[in-house]
PDB file of C-alpha atoms and ligand atoms in Angstrom:
ATOM      1  CA  UNK A   1      26.830  16.245  -4.083  1.00  0.00           C
ATOM      2  CA  UNK A   2      25.839  18.636  -6.834  1.00  0.00           C
ATOM      3  CA  UNK A   3      28.903  19.657  -8.863  1.00  0.00           C
ATOM      4  CA  UNK A   4      29.605  23.369  -9.241  1.00  0.00           C
ATOM      5  CA  UNK A   5      30.329  24.325 -12.840  1.00  0.00           C
ATOM      6  CA  UNK A   6      33.902  25.506 -13.325  1.00  0.00           C
ATOM      7  CA  UNK A   7      35.343  28.257 -15.506  1.00  0.00           C
ATOM      8  CA  UNK A   8      35.609  27.092 -19.114  1.00  0.00           C
ATOM      9  CA  UNK A   9      32.030  25.792 -19.247  1.00  0.00           C
ATOM     10  CA  UNK A  10      29.965  27.790 -21.762  1.00  0.00           C
ATOM     11  CA  UNK A  11      26.963  28.105 -19.433  1.00  0.00           C
ATOM     12  CA  UNK A  12      28.963  30.575 -17.314  1.00  0.00           C
ATOM     13  CA  UNK A  13      29.293  32.879 -20.327  1.00  0.00           C
ATOM     14  CA  UNK A  14      25.656  32.866 -21.434  1.00  0.00           C
ATOM     15  CA  UNK A  15      23.158  35.640 -20.717  1.00  0.00           C
ATOM     16  CA  UNK A  16      20.668  33.918 -18.421  1.00  0.00           C
ATOM     17  CA  UNK A  17      16.947  34.063 -19.154  1.00  0.00           C
ATOM     18  CA  UNK A  18      14.331  35.671 -16.941  1.00  0.00           C
ATOM     19  CA  UNK A  19      12.121  33.366 -14.898  1.00  0.00           C
ATOM     20  CA  UNK A  20       8.426  33.772 -15.798  1.00  0.00           C
ATOM     21  CA  UNK A  21       6.863  35.144 -12.590  1.00  0.00           C
ATOM     22  CA  UNK A  22       3.989  32.638 -12.717  1.00  0.00           C
ATOM     23  CA  UNK A  23       6.455  29.727 -12.679  1.00  0.00           C
ATOM     24  CA  UNK A  24       8.402  30.811  -9.570  1.00  0.00           C
ATOM     25  CA  UNK A  25       6.246  28.736  -7.226  1.00  0.00           C
ATOM     26  CA  UNK A  26       6.130  25.729  -9.589  1.00  0.00           C
ATOM     27  CA  UNK A  27       8.107  22.574  -8.685  1.00  0.00           C
ATOM     28  CA  UNK A  28      10.675  23.047 -11.468  1.00  0.00           C
ATOM     29  CA  UNK A  29      11.915  26.424 -10.203  1.00  0.00           C
ATOM     30  CA  UNK A  30      11.579  25.415  -6.526  1.00  0.00           C
ATOM     31  CA  UNK A  31      13.787  22.393  -7.257  1.00  0.00           C
ATOM     32  CA  UNK A  32      16.414  24.607  -8.913  1.00  0.00           C
ATOM     33  CA  UNK A  33      16.421  26.913  -5.873  1.00  0.00           C
ATOM     34  CA  UNK A  34      16.764  23.909  -3.538  1.00  0.00           C
ATOM     35  CA  UNK A  35      19.649  22.540  -5.626  1.00  0.00           C
ATOM     36  CA  UNK A  36      21.393  25.924  -5.570  1.00  0.00           C
ATOM     37  CA  UNK A  37      21.066  26.110  -1.774  1.00  0.00           C
ATOM     38  CA  UNK A  38      22.427  22.583  -1.385  1.00  0.00           C
ATOM     39  CA  UNK A  39      25.392  23.341  -3.646  1.00  0.00           C
ATOM     40  CA  UNK A  40      26.091  26.575  -1.748  1.00  0.00           C
ATOM     41  CA  UNK A  41      25.877  24.923   1.667  1.00  0.00           C
ATOM     42  CA  UNK A  42      28.332  22.248   0.514  1.00  0.00           C
ATOM     43  CA  UNK A  43      31.049  24.922   0.214  1.00  0.00           C
ATOM     44  CA  UNK A  44      32.316  26.035   3.625  1.00  0.00           C
ATOM     45  CA  UNK A  45      33.496  29.383   2.268  1.00  0.00           C
ATOM     46  CA  UNK A  46      30.577  30.024  -0.105  1.00  0.00           C
ATOM     47  CA  UNK A  47      28.599  33.228   0.353  1.00  0.00           C
ATOM     48  CA  UNK A  48      26.417  33.158  -2.751  1.00  0.00           C
ATOM     49  CA  UNK A  49      25.653  31.170  -5.888  1.00  0.00           C
ATOM     50  CA  UNK A  50      24.048  31.979  -9.234  1.00  0.00           C
ATOM     51  CA  UNK A  51      21.974  29.466 -11.226  1.00  0.00           C
ATOM     52  CA  UNK A  52      24.516  29.161 -14.098  1.00  0.00           C
ATOM     53  CA  UNK A  53      26.952  27.793 -11.518  1.00  0.00           C
ATOM     54  CA  UNK A  54      24.831  24.648 -11.297  1.00  0.00           C
ATOM     55  CA  UNK A  55      24.369  24.639 -15.071  1.00  0.00           C
ATOM     56  CA  UNK A  56      20.993  26.422 -15.208  1.00  0.00           C
ATOM     57  CA  UNK A  57      20.806  29.506 -17.412  1.00  0.00           C
ATOM     58  CA  UNK A  58      18.129  31.376 -15.452  1.00  0.00           C
ATOM     59  CA  UNK A  59      18.249  34.711 -13.600  1.00  0.00           C
ATOM     60  CA  UNK A  60      18.364  33.454 -10.008  1.00  0.00           C
ATOM     61  CA  UNK A  61      20.940  33.799  -7.260  1.00  0.00           C
ATOM     62  CA  UNK A  62      21.002  32.764  -3.607  1.00  0.00           C
ATOM     63  CA  UNK A  63      22.928  34.535  -0.832  1.00  0.00           C
ATOM     64  CA  UNK A  64      23.856  32.480   2.204  1.00  0.00           C
ATOM     65  CA  UNK A  65      22.558  33.715   5.548  1.00  0.00           C
ATOM     66  CA  UNK A  66      26.073  32.932   6.736  1.00  0.00           C
ATOM     67  CA  UNK A  67      27.258  36.391   5.701  1.00  0.00           C
ATOM     68  CA  UNK A  68      25.271  37.864   8.588  1.00  0.00           C
ATOM     69  CA  UNK A  69      26.757  35.531  11.168  1.00  0.00           C
ATOM     70  CA  UNK A  70      29.186  37.394  13.392  1.00  0.00           C
ATOM     71  CA  UNK A  71      31.786  34.656  13.511  1.00  0.00           C
ATOM     72  CA  UNK A  72      31.802  34.402   9.716  1.00  0.00           C
ATOM     73  CA  UNK A  73      32.359  38.132   9.307  1.00  0.00           C
ATOM     74  CA  UNK A  74      35.231  38.020  11.801  1.00  0.00           C
ATOM     75  CA  UNK A  75      37.004  36.074   9.075  1.00  0.00           C
ATOM     76  CA  UNK A  76      38.853  33.313  10.848  1.00  0.00           C
ATOM     77  CA  UNK A  77      38.929  30.106   8.850  1.00  0.00           C
ATOM     78  CA  UNK A  78      38.005  27.918  11.810  1.00  0.00           C
ATOM     79  CA  UNK A  79      35.118  30.216  12.622  1.00  0.00           C
ATOM     80  CA  UNK A  80      33.857  29.994   9.063  1.00  0.00           C
ATOM     81  CA  UNK A  81      33.616  26.241   9.374  1.00  0.00           C
ATOM     82  CA  UNK A  82      31.798  26.560  12.699  1.00  0.00           C
ATOM     83  CA  UNK A  83      29.301  29.049  11.359  1.00  0.00           C
ATOM     84  CA  UNK A  84      28.622  26.696   8.452  1.00  0.00           C
ATOM     85  CA  UNK A  85      27.708  23.937  10.880  1.00  0.00           C
ATOM     86  CA  UNK A  86      25.427  26.203  12.882  1.00  0.00           C
ATOM     87  CA  UNK A  87      23.958  27.743   9.753  1.00  0.00           C
ATOM     88  CA  UNK A  88      21.540  29.907  11.757  1.00  0.00           C
ATOM     89  CA  UNK A  89      20.655  32.652   9.309  1.00  0.00           C
ATOM     90  CA  UNK A  90      18.296  31.965   6.447  1.00  0.00           C
ATOM     91  CA  UNK A  91      19.465  32.168   2.848  1.00  0.00           C
ATOM     92  CA  UNK A  92      17.982  34.833   0.591  1.00  0.00           C
ATOM     93  CA  UNK A  93      16.700  34.108  -2.909  1.00  0.00           C
ATOM     94  CA  UNK A  94      16.824  36.728  -5.682  1.00  0.00           C
ATOM     95  CA  UNK A  95      14.883  36.004  -8.880  1.00  0.00           C
ATOM     96  CA  UNK A  96      15.103  38.280 -11.948  1.00  0.00           C
ATOM     97  CA  UNK A  97      17.267  40.708  -9.951  1.00  0.00           C
ATOM     98  CA  UNK A  98      17.883  44.208 -11.283  1.00  0.00           C
ATOM     99  CA  UNK A  99      20.350  46.658  -9.780  1.00  0.00           C
ATOM    100  CA  UNK A 100      18.247  49.794  -9.756  1.00  0.00           C
ATOM    101  CA  UNK A 101      20.848  52.002  -8.089  1.00  0.00           C
ATOM    102  CA  UNK A 102      24.565  51.742  -7.385  1.00  0.00           C
ATOM    103  CA  UNK A 103      26.697  54.284  -5.576  1.00  0.00           C
ATOM    104  CA  UNK A 104      29.358  56.363  -7.282  1.00  0.00           C
ATOM    105  CA  UNK A 105      31.523  55.522  -4.311  1.00  0.00           C
ATOM    106  CA  UNK A 106      33.587  52.448  -5.194  1.00  0.00           C
ATOM    107  CA  UNK A 107      35.870  50.205  -3.193  1.00  0.00           C
ATOM    108  CA  UNK A 108      38.388  47.473  -3.985  1.00  0.00           C
ATOM    109  CA  UNK A 109      37.507  44.237  -2.237  1.00  0.00           C
ATOM    110  CA  UNK A 110      39.066  40.797  -2.486  1.00  0.00           C
ATOM    111  CA  UNK A 111      36.785  38.235  -4.043  1.00  0.00           C
ATOM    112  CA  UNK A 112      36.771  34.680  -5.222  1.00  0.00           C
ATOM    113  CA  UNK A 113      34.197  32.521  -6.928  1.00  0.00           C
ATOM    114  CA  UNK A 114      33.002  28.949  -6.455  1.00  0.00           C
ATOM    115  CA  UNK A 115      33.377  28.544 -10.242  1.00  0.00           C
ATOM    116  CA  UNK A 116      36.870  30.012 -10.524  1.00  0.00           C
ATOM    117  CA  UNK A 117      38.808  28.014  -7.978  1.00  0.00           C
ATOM    118  CA  UNK A 118      41.399  28.677  -6.691  1.00  0.00           C
ATOM    119  CA  UNK A 119      41.737  32.283  -7.922  1.00  0.00           C
ATOM    120  CA  UNK A 120      41.217  35.373  -5.810  1.00  0.00           C
ATOM    121  CA  UNK A 121      41.599  38.987  -6.835  1.00  0.00           C
ATOM    122  CA  UNK A 122      40.600  42.542  -6.028  1.00  0.00           C
ATOM    123  CA  UNK A 123      37.556  43.984  -7.752  1.00  0.00           C
ATOM    124  CA  UNK A 124      36.421  47.594  -7.642  1.00  0.00           C
ATOM    125  CA  UNK A 125      32.692  47.771  -7.044  1.00  0.00           C
ATOM    126  CA  UNK A 126      30.081  50.173  -5.718  1.00  0.00           C
ATOM    127  CA  UNK A 127      29.919  50.326  -1.917  1.00  0.00           C
ATOM    128  CA  UNK A 128      26.137  50.561  -1.964  1.00  0.00           C
ATOM    129  CA  UNK A 129      23.632  48.859  -4.240  1.00  0.00           C
ATOM    130  CA  UNK A 130      19.855  48.740  -4.376  1.00  0.00           C
ATOM    131  CA  UNK A 131      18.383  45.651  -5.969  1.00  0.00           C
ATOM    132  CA  UNK A 132      14.859  44.774  -7.050  1.00  0.00           C
ATOM    133  CA  UNK A 133      13.951  41.095  -7.333  1.00  0.00           C
ATOM    134  CA  UNK A 134      11.340  38.431  -6.636  1.00  0.00           C
ATOM    135  CA  UNK A 135      11.657  36.032  -3.726  1.00  0.00           C
ATOM    136  CA  UNK A 136      10.985  32.282  -3.831  1.00  0.00           C
ATOM    137  CA  UNK A 137       7.264  32.906  -3.182  1.00  0.00           C
ATOM    138  CA  UNK A 138       6.968  35.193  -6.187  1.00  0.00           C
ATOM    139  CA  UNK A 139       6.808  38.393  -4.148  1.00  0.00           C
ATOM    140  CA  UNK A 140       8.614  41.440  -5.451  1.00  0.00           C
ATOM    141  CA  UNK A 141      10.950  43.202  -3.029  1.00  0.00           C
ATOM    142  CA  UNK A 142      13.670  45.824  -2.900  1.00  0.00           C
ATOM    143  CA  UNK A 143      16.857  45.492  -0.857  1.00  0.00           C
ATOM    144  CA  UNK A 144      19.284  48.274  -0.107  1.00  0.00           C
ATOM    145  CA  UNK A 145      22.735  46.924   0.723  1.00  0.00           C
ATOM    146  CA  UNK A 146      26.149  48.217   1.677  1.00  0.00           C
ATOM    147  CA  UNK A 147      29.552  46.586   2.124  1.00  0.00           C
ATOM    148  CA  UNK A 148      29.873  42.853   1.492  1.00  0.00           C
ATOM    149  CA  UNK A 149      26.240  42.343   0.447  1.00  0.00           C
ATOM    150  CA  UNK A 150      26.411  45.219  -2.072  1.00  0.00           C
ATOM    151  CA  UNK A 151      29.564  43.639  -3.482  1.00  0.00           C
ATOM    152  CA  UNK A 152      27.841  40.233  -3.697  1.00  0.00           C
ATOM    153  CA  UNK A 153      24.854  41.741  -5.555  1.00  0.00           C
ATOM    154  CA  UNK A 154      27.208  43.016  -8.249  1.00  0.00           C
ATOM    155  CA  UNK A 155      29.226  39.779  -8.495  1.00  0.00           C
ATOM    156  CA  UNK A 156      26.039  37.690  -8.795  1.00  0.00           C
ATOM    157  CA  UNK A 157      24.202  39.893 -11.312  1.00  0.00           C
ATOM    158  CA  UNK A 158      27.408  39.769 -13.383  1.00  0.00           C
ATOM    159  CA  UNK A 159      27.107  35.947 -13.378  1.00  0.00           C
ATOM    160  CA  UNK A 160      23.628  36.251 -14.892  1.00  0.00           C
ATOM    161  CA  UNK A 161      25.129  38.324 -17.708  1.00  0.00           C
ATOM    162  CA  UNK A 162      27.945  35.868 -18.388  1.00  0.00           C
ATOM    163  CA  UNK A 163      30.586  37.968 -16.623  1.00  0.00           C
ATOM    164  CA  UNK A 164      33.102  36.468 -14.183  1.00  0.00           C
ATOM    165  CA  UNK A 165      35.038  38.440 -11.564  1.00  0.00           C
ATOM    166  CA  UNK A 166      38.330  37.509 -13.259  1.00  0.00           C
ATOM    167  CA  UNK A 167      37.253  39.729 -16.176  1.00  0.00           C
ATOM    168  CA  UNK A 168      37.489  42.719 -13.823  1.00  0.00           C
ATOM    169  CA  UNK A 169      39.938  41.692 -11.104  1.00  0.00           C
ATOM    170  CA  UNK A 170      43.402  42.992 -10.309  1.00  0.00           C
ATOM    171  CA  UNK A 171      46.198  41.108  -8.580  1.00  0.00           C
ATOM    172  CA  UNK A 172      44.802  37.667  -9.327  1.00  0.00           C
ATOM    173  CA  UNK A 173      46.426  34.933  -7.312  1.00  0.00           C
ATOM    174  CA  UNK A 174      45.879  31.318  -6.474  1.00  0.00           C
ATOM    175  CA  UNK A 175      44.967  30.602  -2.865  1.00  0.00           C
ATOM    176  CA  UNK A 176      44.514  27.003  -1.860  1.00  0.00           C
ATOM    177  CA  UNK A 177      42.567  26.107   1.239  1.00  0.00           C
ATOM    178  CA  UNK A 178      44.714  23.853   3.389  1.00  0.00           C
TER     179      UNK A 178
HETATM  180 ZN1  LIG B 201      30.896  33.750  -8.558  1.00  0.00          ZN
END
């Protein structure tokens, strides 16, 4: 299994580099994307992962399709595990993502991070975010998100700038999965 880099490792604090567009479809970048997806799928509660979290300082993040699965959203721990096994929705890849618009409307939401186990805390973020990025085929796209996905966009783009949610969170506490 691919280890997920934990807080304290310098790679999490670096500003990640842009991926040259012409290299997106090359084996090197495709392999990184595949490794990120594998690492993400290995975590039953993972919703997204940024490249620095597998030790690669490049501007890429992957969002698990799991977040769109009804039984995952319902939030029960047992359901989360089930939805992981089914894994029906496709993951989404964001390369060189830029938040081109975020709402003034903000909301506190509890978040955690695969690299900051076992801490959870509340972070105030925009309720709506529009992102521009390239997909794994090198095609540029724009995605307008609200709620959880908007929150994820902000958490993940922070990763690419060396920022962790604990820098912004309130009421940090340790929660151990039983
Ligand atoms: Zn994170």
